[in-house]
Amino acid sequence: TGLHHCLMDEKGRVAFPSPLRSALEKLGAHQQGAGESFILTQSLYEPCLVAMSEQDFQAQADKVRQLPPSNPAAMQFKRFVIAPATVVVVDKAGRVGVPKELREYADLERECVWAGVVERIELWSKARWDELRRALSSDELQRTREFLERHGL
């Protein structure tokens, strides 16, 4: 969990914070050579990237495989989440390389934010993260509070 502000270098590498590495290990991330590996892909719900263990990614792929192949929503999920997914490896310096296509989707430039949000880890451009926070109106916050209160949070 937590927010971690990082800088991306000109080669598309960004630090992957150790608290998030620990969280991902608990979710089943694998050791590969010098470092941990995990899946990085587009979020279907937000303009950011999502990091997940290969085990979690495989579980999602298995679920979508059970859906009718002609279903438009299943096809969109396959094209939008499954197809761009990439295995990334944490290097000796604690960084991961983010492929150009994923950087473009999430509008990642120099300043980035890793957000540990319970069951997932997201990678945001700092500009988009700040925009998301500013865009929350008091009415939206009130609706969010009411929803969470109904669910005991």
mmCIF file of C-alpha atoms in Angstrom, residues 11-122:
data_model
loop_
_atom_site.group_PDB
_atom_site.id
_atom_site.type_symbol
_atom_site.label_atom_id
_atom_site.label_comp_id
_atom_site.label_asym_id
_atom_site.label_seq_id
_atom_site.Cartn_x
_atom_site.Cartn_y
_atom_site.Cartn_z
ATOM 1 C CA LYS A 11 14.973 4.846 -21.366
ATOM 2 C CA GLY A 12 11.571 4.320 -19.711
ATOM 3 C CA ARG A 13 12.930 2.825 -16.487
ATOM 4 C CA VAL A 14 11.323 3.675 -13.163
ATOM 5 C CA ALA A 15 12.100 2.558 -9.619
ATOM 6 C CA PHE A 16 9.769 -0.086 -8.231
ATOM 7 C CA PRO A 17 9.606 0.693 -4.475
ATOM 8 C CA SER A 18 10.604 -2.096 -2.092
ATOM 9 C CA PRO A 19 7.348 -1.936 -0.041
ATOM 10 C CA LEU A 20 5.440 -2.666 -3.239
ATOM 11 C CA ARG A 21 7.883 -5.435 -4.182
ATOM 12 C CA SER A 22 7.138 -7.073 -0.834
ATOM 13 C CA ALA A 23 3.394 -6.752 -1.434
ATOM 14 C CA LEU A 24 3.724 -8.220 -4.918
ATOM 15 C CA GLU A 25 5.774 -11.145 -3.595
ATOM 16 C CA LYS A 26 2.906 -11.979 -1.254
ATOM 17 C CA LEU A 27 0.626 -12.003 -4.306
ATOM 18 C CA GLY A 28 2.882 -14.511 -6.051
ATOM 19 C CA ALA A 29 5.503 -12.552 -8.045
ATOM 20 C CA HIS A 30 8.295 -14.756 -9.363
ATOM 21 C CA GLN A 31 12.046 -14.589 -9.066
ATOM 22 C CA GLN A 32 13.673 -14.441 -12.491
ATOM 23 C CA GLY A 33 17.458 -14.214 -12.684
ATOM 24 C CA ALA A 34 18.610 -11.163 -10.746
ATOM 25 C CA GLY A 35 15.198 -9.874 -9.697
ATOM 26 C CA GLU A 36 11.506 -10.308 -9.314
ATOM 27 C CA SER A 37 9.264 -10.399 -12.346
ATOM 28 C CA PHE A 38 5.635 -9.409 -12.686
ATOM 29 C CA ILE A 39 3.064 -8.413 -15.288
ATOM 30 C CA LEU A 40 2.482 -4.788 -16.235
ATOM 31 C CA THR A 41 -0.544 -3.947 -18.373
ATOM 32 C CA GLN A 42 -3.176 -1.322 -19.094
ATOM 33 C CA SER A 43 -6.018 -0.739 -16.665
ATOM 34 C CA LEU A 44 -9.456 -1.231 -18.143
ATOM 35 C CA TYR A 45 -10.922 1.202 -15.609
ATOM 36 C CA GLU A 46 -8.438 4.065 -15.241
ATOM 37 C CA PRO A 47 -5.838 5.808 -17.436
ATOM 38 C CA CYS A 48 -2.973 4.061 -15.654
ATOM 39 C CA LEU A 49 -1.027 0.811 -15.677
ATOM 40 C CA VAL A 50 -1.565 -2.153 -13.360
ATOM 41 C CA ALA A 51 1.134 -4.392 -11.902
ATOM 42 C CA MET A 52 0.150 -7.907 -10.911
ATOM 43 C CA SER A 53 1.737 -11.250 -10.266
ATOM 44 C CA GLU A 54 1.928 -13.667 -13.177
ATOM 45 C CA GLN A 55 -0.334 -15.941 -11.132
ATOM 46 C CA ASP A 56 -3.045 -13.249 -10.887
ATOM 47 C CA PHE A 57 -2.684 -12.434 -14.572
ATOM 48 C CA GLN A 58 -3.067 -16.109 -15.466
ATOM 49 C CA ALA A 59 -6.202 -16.323 -13.298
ATOM 50 C CA GLN A 60 -7.718 -13.371 -15.212
ATOM 51 C CA ALA A 61 -6.768 -14.935 -18.541
ATOM 52 C CA ASP A 62 -8.372 -18.226 -17.467
ATOM 53 C CA LYS A 63 -11.598 -16.438 -16.522
ATOM 54 C CA VAL A 64 -11.826 -14.537 -19.796
ATOM 55 C CA ARG A 65 -11.080 -17.762 -21.702
ATOM 56 C CA GLN A 66 -14.324 -19.188 -20.231
ATOM 57 C CA LEU A 67 -16.410 -16.384 -21.738
ATOM 58 C CA PRO A 68 -17.973 -16.790 -25.191
ATOM 59 C CA PRO A 69 -15.281 -15.758 -27.708
ATOM 60 C CA SER A 70 -17.835 -13.794 -29.712
ATOM 61 C CA ASN A 71 -18.806 -11.619 -26.728
ATOM 62 C CA PRO A 72 -17.747 -8.005 -27.482
ATOM 63 C CA ALA A 73 -16.818 -7.292 -23.848
ATOM 64 C CA ALA A 74 -14.606 -10.387 -23.691
ATOM 65 C CA MET A 75 -12.880 -9.385 -26.934
ATOM 66 C CA GLN A 76 -12.302 -5.848 -25.667
ATOM 67 C CA PHE A 77 -10.782 -7.192 -22.453
ATOM 68 C CA LYS A 78 -8.476 -9.469 -24.434
ATOM 69 C CA ARG A 79 -7.390 -6.632 -26.711
ATOM 70 C CA PHE A 80 -7.121 -3.959 -24.034
ATOM 71 C CA VAL A 81 -5.697 -5.859 -21.039
ATOM 72 C CA ILE A 82 -4.342 -9.228 -22.183
ATOM 73 C CA ALA A 83 -2.645 -8.234 -25.456
ATOM 74 C CA PRO A 84 -0.499 -5.351 -24.132
ATOM 75 C CA ALA A 85 0.551 -7.221 -20.971
ATOM 76 C CA THR A 86 4.312 -7.494 -20.527
ATOM 77 C CA VAL A 87 6.506 -9.390 -18.102
ATOM 78 C CA VAL A 88 8.865 -6.875 -16.477
ATOM 79 C CA VAL A 89 11.866 -7.706 -14.320
ATOM 80 C CA VAL A 90 13.147 -5.617 -11.415
ATOM 81 C CA ASP A 91 16.817 -4.973 -12.199
ATOM 82 C CA LYS A 92 19.705 -4.795 -9.719
ATOM 83 C CA ALA A 93 19.046 -1.062 -9.252
ATOM 84 C CA GLY A 94 15.385 -1.758 -8.298
ATOM 85 C CA ARG A 95 13.969 -0.427 -11.569
ATOM 86 C CA VAL A 96 11.591 -1.796 -14.180
ATOM 87 C CA GLY A 97 11.526 -0.909 -17.851
ATOM 88 C CA VAL A 98 8.108 0.220 -19.057
ATOM 89 C CA PRO A 99 7.491 -0.510 -22.765
ATOM 90 C CA LYS A 100 6.810 2.496 -24.985
ATOM 91 C CA GLU A 101 3.222 1.433 -25.799
ATOM 92 C CA LEU A 102 2.339 1.243 -22.115
ATOM 93 C CA ARG A 103 4.072 4.572 -21.375
ATOM 94 C CA GLU A 104 2.024 6.189 -24.136
ATOM 95 C CA TYR A 105 -1.263 4.702 -22.896
ATOM 96 C CA ALA A 106 -0.705 5.975 -19.334
ATOM 97 C CA ASP A 107 0.877 9.236 -20.523
ATOM 98 C CA LEU A 108 3.972 8.441 -18.457
ATOM 99 C CA GLU A 109 6.739 10.956 -18.668
ATOM 100 C CA ARG A 110 9.361 11.924 -16.082
ATOM 101 C CA GLU A 111 7.276 12.086 -12.884
ATOM 102 C CA CYS A 112 5.351 8.940 -11.926
ATOM 103 C CA VAL A 113 3.340 7.699 -8.961
ATOM 104 C CA TRP A 114 3.076 4.071 -7.845
ATOM 105 C CA ALA A 115 -0.145 3.578 -5.861
ATOM 106 C CA GLY A 116 -0.694 0.467 -3.764
ATOM 107 C CA VAL A 117 -4.475 0.186 -3.583
ATOM 108 C CA VAL A 118 -5.252 -2.960 -1.572
ATOM 109 C CA GLU A 119 -5.540 -5.731 -4.177
ATOM 110 C CA ARG A 120 -3.638 -3.991 -6.960
ATOM 111 C CA ILE A 121 -0.680 -1.783 -7.716
ATOM 112 C CA GLU A 122 -1.111 1.060 -10.186
#
